[in-house]
Coordinates of C-alpha atoms in Angstrom, one line a residue:
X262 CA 29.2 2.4 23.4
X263 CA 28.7 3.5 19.3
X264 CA 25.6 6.3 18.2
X265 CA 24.1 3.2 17.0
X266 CA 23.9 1.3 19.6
X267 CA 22.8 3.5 22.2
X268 CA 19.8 3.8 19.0
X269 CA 19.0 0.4 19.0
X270 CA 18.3 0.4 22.7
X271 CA 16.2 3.2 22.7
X272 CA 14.2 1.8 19.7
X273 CA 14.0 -1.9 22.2
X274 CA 13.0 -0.2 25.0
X275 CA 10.4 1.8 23.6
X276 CA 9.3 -1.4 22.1
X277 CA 9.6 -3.5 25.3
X278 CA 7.3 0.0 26.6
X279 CA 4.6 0.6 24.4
X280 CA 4.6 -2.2 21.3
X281 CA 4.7 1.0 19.0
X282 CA 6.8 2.2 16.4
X283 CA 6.6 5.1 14.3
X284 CA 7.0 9.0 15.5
X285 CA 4.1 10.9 13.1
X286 CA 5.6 14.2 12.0
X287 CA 2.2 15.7 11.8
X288 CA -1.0 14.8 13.2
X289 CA -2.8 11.6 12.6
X290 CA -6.7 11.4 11.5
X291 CA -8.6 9.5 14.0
X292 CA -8.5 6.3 12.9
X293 CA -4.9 6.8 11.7
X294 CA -6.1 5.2 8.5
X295 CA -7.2 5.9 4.4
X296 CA -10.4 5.7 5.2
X297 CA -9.7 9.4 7.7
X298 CA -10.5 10.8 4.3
X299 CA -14.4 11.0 3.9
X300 CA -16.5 8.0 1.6
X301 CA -13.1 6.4 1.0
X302 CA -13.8 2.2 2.0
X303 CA -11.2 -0.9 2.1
X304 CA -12.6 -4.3 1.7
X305 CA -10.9 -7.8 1.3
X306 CA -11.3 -11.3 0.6
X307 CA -8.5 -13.8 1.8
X308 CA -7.5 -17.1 0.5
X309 CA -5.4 -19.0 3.2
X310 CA -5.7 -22.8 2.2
X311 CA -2.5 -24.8 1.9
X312 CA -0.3 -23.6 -0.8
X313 CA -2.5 -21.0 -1.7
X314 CA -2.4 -17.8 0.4
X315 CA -4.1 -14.6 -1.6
X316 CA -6.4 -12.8 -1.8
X317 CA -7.9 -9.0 -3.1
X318 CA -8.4 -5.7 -1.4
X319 CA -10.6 -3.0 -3.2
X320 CA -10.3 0.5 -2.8
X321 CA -13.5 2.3 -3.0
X322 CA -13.8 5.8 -3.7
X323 CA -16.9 8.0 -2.8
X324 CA -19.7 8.3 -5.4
X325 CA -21.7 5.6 -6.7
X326 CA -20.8 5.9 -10.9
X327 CA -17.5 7.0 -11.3
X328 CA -17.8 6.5 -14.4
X329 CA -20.2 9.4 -14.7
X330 CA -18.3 11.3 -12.4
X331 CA -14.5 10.6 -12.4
X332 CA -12.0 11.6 -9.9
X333 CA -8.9 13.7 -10.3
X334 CA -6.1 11.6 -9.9
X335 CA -2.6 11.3 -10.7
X336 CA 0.1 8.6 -10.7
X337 CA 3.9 8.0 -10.5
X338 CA 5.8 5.0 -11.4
X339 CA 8.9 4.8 -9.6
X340 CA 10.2 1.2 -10.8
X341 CA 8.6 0.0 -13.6
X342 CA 8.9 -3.6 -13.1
X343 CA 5.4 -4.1 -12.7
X344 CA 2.5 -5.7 -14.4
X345 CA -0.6 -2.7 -13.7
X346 CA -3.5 -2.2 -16.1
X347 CA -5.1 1.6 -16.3
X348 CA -1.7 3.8 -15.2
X349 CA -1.3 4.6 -19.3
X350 CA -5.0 6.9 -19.7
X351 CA -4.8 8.0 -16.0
X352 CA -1.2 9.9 -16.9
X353 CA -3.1 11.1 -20.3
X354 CA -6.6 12.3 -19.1
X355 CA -6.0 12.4 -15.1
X356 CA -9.2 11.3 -13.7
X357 CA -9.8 7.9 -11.7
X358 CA -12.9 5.8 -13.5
X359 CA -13.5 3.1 -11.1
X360 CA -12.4 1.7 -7.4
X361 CA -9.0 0.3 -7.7
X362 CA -8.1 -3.4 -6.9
X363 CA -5.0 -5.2 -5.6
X364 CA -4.0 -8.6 -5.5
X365 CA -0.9 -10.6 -7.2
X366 CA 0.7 -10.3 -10.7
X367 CA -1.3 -13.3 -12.4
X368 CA -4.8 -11.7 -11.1
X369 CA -4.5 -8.3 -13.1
X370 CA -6.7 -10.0 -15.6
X371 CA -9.2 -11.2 -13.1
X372 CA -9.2 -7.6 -11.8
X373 CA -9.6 -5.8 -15.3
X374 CA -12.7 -7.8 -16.5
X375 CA -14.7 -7.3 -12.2
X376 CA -14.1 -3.5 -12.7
X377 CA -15.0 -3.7 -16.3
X378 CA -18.1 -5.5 -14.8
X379 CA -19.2 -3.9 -12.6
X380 CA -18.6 -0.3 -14.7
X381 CA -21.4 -2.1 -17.0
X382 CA -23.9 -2.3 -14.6
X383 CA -24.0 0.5 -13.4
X384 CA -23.7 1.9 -17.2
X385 CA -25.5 -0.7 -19.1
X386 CA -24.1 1.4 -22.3
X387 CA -20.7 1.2 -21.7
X388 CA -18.5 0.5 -24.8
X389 CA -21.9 1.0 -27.1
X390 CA -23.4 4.6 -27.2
X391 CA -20.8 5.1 -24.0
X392 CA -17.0 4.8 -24.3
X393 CA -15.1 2.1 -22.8
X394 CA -14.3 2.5 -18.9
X395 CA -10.6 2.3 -17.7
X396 CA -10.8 0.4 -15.0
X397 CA -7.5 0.7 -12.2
X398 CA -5.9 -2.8 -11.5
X399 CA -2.1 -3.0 -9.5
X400 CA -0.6 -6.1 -8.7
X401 CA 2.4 -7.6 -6.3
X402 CA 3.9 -10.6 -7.1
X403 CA 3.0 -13.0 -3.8
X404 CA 5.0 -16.5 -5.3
X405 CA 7.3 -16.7 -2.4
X406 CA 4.5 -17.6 -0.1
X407 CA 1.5 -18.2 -2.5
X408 CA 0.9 -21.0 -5.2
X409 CA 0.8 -18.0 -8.0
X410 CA 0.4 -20.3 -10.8
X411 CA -2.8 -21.7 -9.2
X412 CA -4.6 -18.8 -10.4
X413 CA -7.2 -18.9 -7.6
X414 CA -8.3 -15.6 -7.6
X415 CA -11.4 -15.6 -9.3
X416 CA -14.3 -13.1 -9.7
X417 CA -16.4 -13.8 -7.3
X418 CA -13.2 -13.0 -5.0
X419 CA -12.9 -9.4 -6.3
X420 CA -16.4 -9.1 -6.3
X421 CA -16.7 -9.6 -2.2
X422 CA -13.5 -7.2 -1.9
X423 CA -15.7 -4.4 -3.2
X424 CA -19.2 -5.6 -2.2
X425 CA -17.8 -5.3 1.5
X426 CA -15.9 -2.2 2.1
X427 CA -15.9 -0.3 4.8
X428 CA -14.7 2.6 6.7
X429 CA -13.2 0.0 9.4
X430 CA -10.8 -2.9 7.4
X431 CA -8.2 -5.2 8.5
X432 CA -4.8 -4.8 8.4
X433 CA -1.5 -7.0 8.0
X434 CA -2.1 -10.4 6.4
X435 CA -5.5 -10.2 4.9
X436 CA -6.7 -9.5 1.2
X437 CA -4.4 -9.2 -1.5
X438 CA -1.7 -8.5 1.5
X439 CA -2.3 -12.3 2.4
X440 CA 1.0 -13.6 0.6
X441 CA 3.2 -10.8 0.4
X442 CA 6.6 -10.6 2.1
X443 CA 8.4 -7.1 3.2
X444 CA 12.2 -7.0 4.3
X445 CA 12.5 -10.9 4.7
X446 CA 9.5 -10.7 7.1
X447 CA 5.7 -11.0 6.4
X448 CA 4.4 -7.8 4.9
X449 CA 0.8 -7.0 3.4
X450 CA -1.8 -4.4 4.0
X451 CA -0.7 -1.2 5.8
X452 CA -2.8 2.4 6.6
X453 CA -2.3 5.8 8.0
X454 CA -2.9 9.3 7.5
X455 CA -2.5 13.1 8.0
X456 CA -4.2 15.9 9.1
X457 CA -3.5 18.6 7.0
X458 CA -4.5 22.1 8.9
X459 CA -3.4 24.8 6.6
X460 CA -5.5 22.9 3.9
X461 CA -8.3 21.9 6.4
X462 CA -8.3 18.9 4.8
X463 CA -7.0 15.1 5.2
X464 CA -4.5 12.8 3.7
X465 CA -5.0 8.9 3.8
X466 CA -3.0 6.1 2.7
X467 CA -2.5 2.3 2.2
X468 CA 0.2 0.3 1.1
X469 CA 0.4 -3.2 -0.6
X470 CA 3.9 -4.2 1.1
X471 CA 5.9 -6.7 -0.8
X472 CA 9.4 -5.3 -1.1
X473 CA 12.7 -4.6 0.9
X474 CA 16.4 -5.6 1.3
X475 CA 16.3 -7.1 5.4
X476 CA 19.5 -5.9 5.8
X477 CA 18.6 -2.1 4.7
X478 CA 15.2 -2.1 7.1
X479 CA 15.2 1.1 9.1
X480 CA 12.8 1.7 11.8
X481 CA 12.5 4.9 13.2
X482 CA 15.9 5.6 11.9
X483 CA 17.9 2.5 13.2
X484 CA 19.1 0.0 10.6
X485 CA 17.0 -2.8 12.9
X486 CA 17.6 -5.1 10.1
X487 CA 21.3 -6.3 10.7
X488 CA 19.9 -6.8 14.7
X489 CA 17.1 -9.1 13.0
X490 CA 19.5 -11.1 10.4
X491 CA 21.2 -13.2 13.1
X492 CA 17.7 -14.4 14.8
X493 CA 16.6 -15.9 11.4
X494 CA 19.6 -18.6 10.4
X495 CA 18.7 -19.8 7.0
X496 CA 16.2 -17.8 6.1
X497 CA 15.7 -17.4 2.1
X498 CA 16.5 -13.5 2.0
X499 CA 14.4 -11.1 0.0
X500 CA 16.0 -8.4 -2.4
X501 CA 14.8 -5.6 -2.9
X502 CA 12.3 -6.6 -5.1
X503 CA 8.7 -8.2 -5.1
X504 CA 7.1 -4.5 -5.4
X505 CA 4.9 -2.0 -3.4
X506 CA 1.4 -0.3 -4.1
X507 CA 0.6 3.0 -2.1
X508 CA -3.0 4.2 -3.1
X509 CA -3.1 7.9 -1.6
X510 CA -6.3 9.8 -0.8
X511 CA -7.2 13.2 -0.2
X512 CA -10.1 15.6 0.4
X513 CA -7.8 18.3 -0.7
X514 CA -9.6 19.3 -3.8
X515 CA -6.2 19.1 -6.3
X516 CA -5.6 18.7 -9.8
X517 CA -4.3 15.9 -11.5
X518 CA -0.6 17.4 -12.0
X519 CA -0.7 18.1 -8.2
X520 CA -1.8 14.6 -7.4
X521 CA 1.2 13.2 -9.2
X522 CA 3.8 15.5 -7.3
X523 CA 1.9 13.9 -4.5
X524 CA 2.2 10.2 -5.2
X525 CA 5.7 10.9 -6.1
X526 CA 6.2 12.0 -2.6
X527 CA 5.7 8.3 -1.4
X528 CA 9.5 7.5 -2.9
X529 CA 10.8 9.6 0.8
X530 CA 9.1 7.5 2.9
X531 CA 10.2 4.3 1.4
X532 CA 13.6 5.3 1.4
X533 CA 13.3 6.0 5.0
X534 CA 12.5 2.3 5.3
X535 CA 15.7 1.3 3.7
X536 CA 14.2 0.8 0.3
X537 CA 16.4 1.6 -2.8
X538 CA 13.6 0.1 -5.8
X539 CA 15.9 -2.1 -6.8
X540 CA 15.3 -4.1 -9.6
X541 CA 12.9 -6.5 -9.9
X542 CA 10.4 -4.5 -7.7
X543 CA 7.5 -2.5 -9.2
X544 CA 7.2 0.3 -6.7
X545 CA 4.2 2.5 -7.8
X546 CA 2.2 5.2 -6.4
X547 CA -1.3 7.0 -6.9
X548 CA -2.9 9.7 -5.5
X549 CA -6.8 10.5 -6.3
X550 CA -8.8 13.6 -4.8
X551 CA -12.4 12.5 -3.3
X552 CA -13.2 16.7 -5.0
X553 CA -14.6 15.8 -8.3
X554 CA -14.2 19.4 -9.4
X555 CA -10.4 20.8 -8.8
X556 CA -10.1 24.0 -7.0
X557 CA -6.4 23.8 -7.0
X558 CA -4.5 25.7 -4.3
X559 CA -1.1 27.4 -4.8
X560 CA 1.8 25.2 -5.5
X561 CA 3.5 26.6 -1.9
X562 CA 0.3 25.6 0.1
X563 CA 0.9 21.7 -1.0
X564 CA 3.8 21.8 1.5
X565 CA 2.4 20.1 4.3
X566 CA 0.3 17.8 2.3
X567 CA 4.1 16.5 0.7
X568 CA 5.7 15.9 3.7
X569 CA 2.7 14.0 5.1
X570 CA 2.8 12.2 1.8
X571 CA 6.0 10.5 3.1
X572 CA 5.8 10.6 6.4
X573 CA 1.9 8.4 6.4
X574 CA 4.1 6.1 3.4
X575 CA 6.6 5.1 6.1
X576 CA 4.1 4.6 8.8
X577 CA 1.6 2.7 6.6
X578 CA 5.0 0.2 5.9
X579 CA 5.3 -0.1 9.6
X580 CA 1.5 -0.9 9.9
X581 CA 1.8 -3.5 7.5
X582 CA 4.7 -5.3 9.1
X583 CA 3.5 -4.6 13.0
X584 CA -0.4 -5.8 11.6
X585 CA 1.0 -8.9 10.1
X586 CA 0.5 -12.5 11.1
X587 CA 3.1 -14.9 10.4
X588 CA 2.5 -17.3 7.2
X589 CA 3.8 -20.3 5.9
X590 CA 2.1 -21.1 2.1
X591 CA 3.9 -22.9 -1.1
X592 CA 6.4 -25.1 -0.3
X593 CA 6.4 -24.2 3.3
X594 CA 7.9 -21.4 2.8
X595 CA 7.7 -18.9 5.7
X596 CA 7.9 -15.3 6.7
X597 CA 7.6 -14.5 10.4
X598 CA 6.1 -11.1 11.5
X599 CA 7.9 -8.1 13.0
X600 CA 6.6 -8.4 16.2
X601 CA 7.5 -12.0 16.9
X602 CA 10.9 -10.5 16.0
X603 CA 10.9 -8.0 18.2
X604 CA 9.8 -9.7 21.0
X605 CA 12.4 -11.9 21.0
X606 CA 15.2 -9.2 20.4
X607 CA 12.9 -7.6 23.9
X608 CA 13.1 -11.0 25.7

């Protein structure tokens, strides 16, 4: 009996044992999710109707004008094949303006002109006596599952996204995650974070899921994927492609240059998925501070806070795939979840 066998059993049985993948490096916060990190919310709104399965999540940030009072941020593009609106003046000035949304690749518009909305009214001199706002938009491309030329995301969509975010948010199929595929299998919206005691302070993050090679998919260090191939005869394989959104956030009061060595951190935890960016995918990453004012610590205390960087990326993945529903959308095209996979491979 081969190493790798012997691996795959023990990553069955511990399924079979306790539905639970995932061994945390450091501890978890106590929800085990972004919003660990103080005033940050999640809200969605889902479109599952026939062909069209979409939808928006919003990220909201603490404060209520961010305009006033931006956040540090920073931002690293990992594969560029990607379609985001805001990433250009957030690598020039390093400060987050507004909330960030999420959905697919034909919505950035949509996305751009709710922030840009919703900026004005809480500035009702924005782009007069006021500069304009930069609002934060990043997209996925959902057409394997949703009718992206439909264009059904609308306004009103984004608007409930943000209007109803809270501390507690689904997971797995909802929001913008509703049409997104990861690894052949149905991705979407994914969470976790770190405790970080050296720093006394927290690390959150969530993933928009969209991306992945089945073959390549690692869990817990097994290549699970070549178990899972033969249990889906026919299926329309994925590449490594489609894209992936991590929004990180931390109470860690850091500057924007430290922020970006942090999102770039999210790169070792999707390689420990089995993830190579390959072409096609736009795999990008930001990291925002909830400290308005930097009080940046020594370059060797961020340590901890970069390994939990890729250690909560590869757990908010395996969220995303275990939190997933199964969906079938345009075309009947389908994407079962992970669990019904590994249930069977259990049976």
């Amino acid at each position: 009996m081969d190493f790798q066998h012997v691996q795959r059993t023990l990553l069955l049985e511990r399924w079979r044992e306790t539905r639970q993948l995932g061994q945390p490096r450091s501890a978890c916060g106590p929800a085990n999710r972004i919003s660990d990190v103080a005033g940050v919310r999640v809200g969605h709104s889902t479109l599952n109707a026939g062909e069209t399965q979409t939808g928006v999540t919003a990220i909201v940030p603490p404060g209520d004008n961010l305009f006033l009072t931006p956040l540090p941020c920073g931002a690293e593009v990992l594969n560029g094949f990607a379609k985001p609106v805001g990433l250009v003046q957030i690598e020039e000035l390093g400060v987050l303006q507004t909330p960030i949304l999420l959905s697919n690749t034909l919505a950035v518009g949509t996305l751009f002109t709710t922030l840009v909305r919703d900026a004005i009214r809480r500035n009702p001199e924005l782009g007069r006596t006021l500069p304009t706002v930069n609002p934060l938009a990043l997209e996925c491309n959902d057409g394997w599952l949703n009718d992206i030329q439909a264009l059904a995301v609308s306004e009103a969509m984004a608007q409930t996204a943000l209007q109803t975010a809270s501390a507690d948010f689904a997971r797995g199929s909802v929001g913008a995650g509703r049409g997104m595929s990861c690894f052949s299998l149905k991705g979407g919206i994914g969470t976790a974070s770190r405790l970080i005691p050296s720093l006394s302070a927290t690390l959150g993050v969530l993933v928009l899921a969209n991306f992945g090679a089945l073959e390549a998919l690692t869990l817990d260090g097994v290549r699970a994927g070549e178990m899972i191939v033969p249990l889906l005869p026919g299926h329309t394989p994925q590449r490594d492609a489609g894209s992936v959104i991590i929004i990180m956030a931390t109470d860690a009061p850091l500057e924007a240059r430290q922020l970006k060595r942090l999102a770039k951190r999210a790169g070792a935890g999707l390689g420990r998925l089995g993830s190579h960016w390959g072409h096609g995918s736009g795999d990008i990453a930001v990291a925002f501070s909830t400290q308005p004012l930097p009080q940046p610590p020594q370059e060797e205390q961020l340590e901890p806070l970069l390994a939990a960087a890729a250690d909560a990326t590869e757990q908010a993945v395996l969220d995303a795939l275990l939190s997933a529903e199964a969906v079938t959308g345009f075309r009947g095209h389908h994407r079962p979840s992970l669990t019904q996979i590994l249930d069977r491979l259990t049976s």
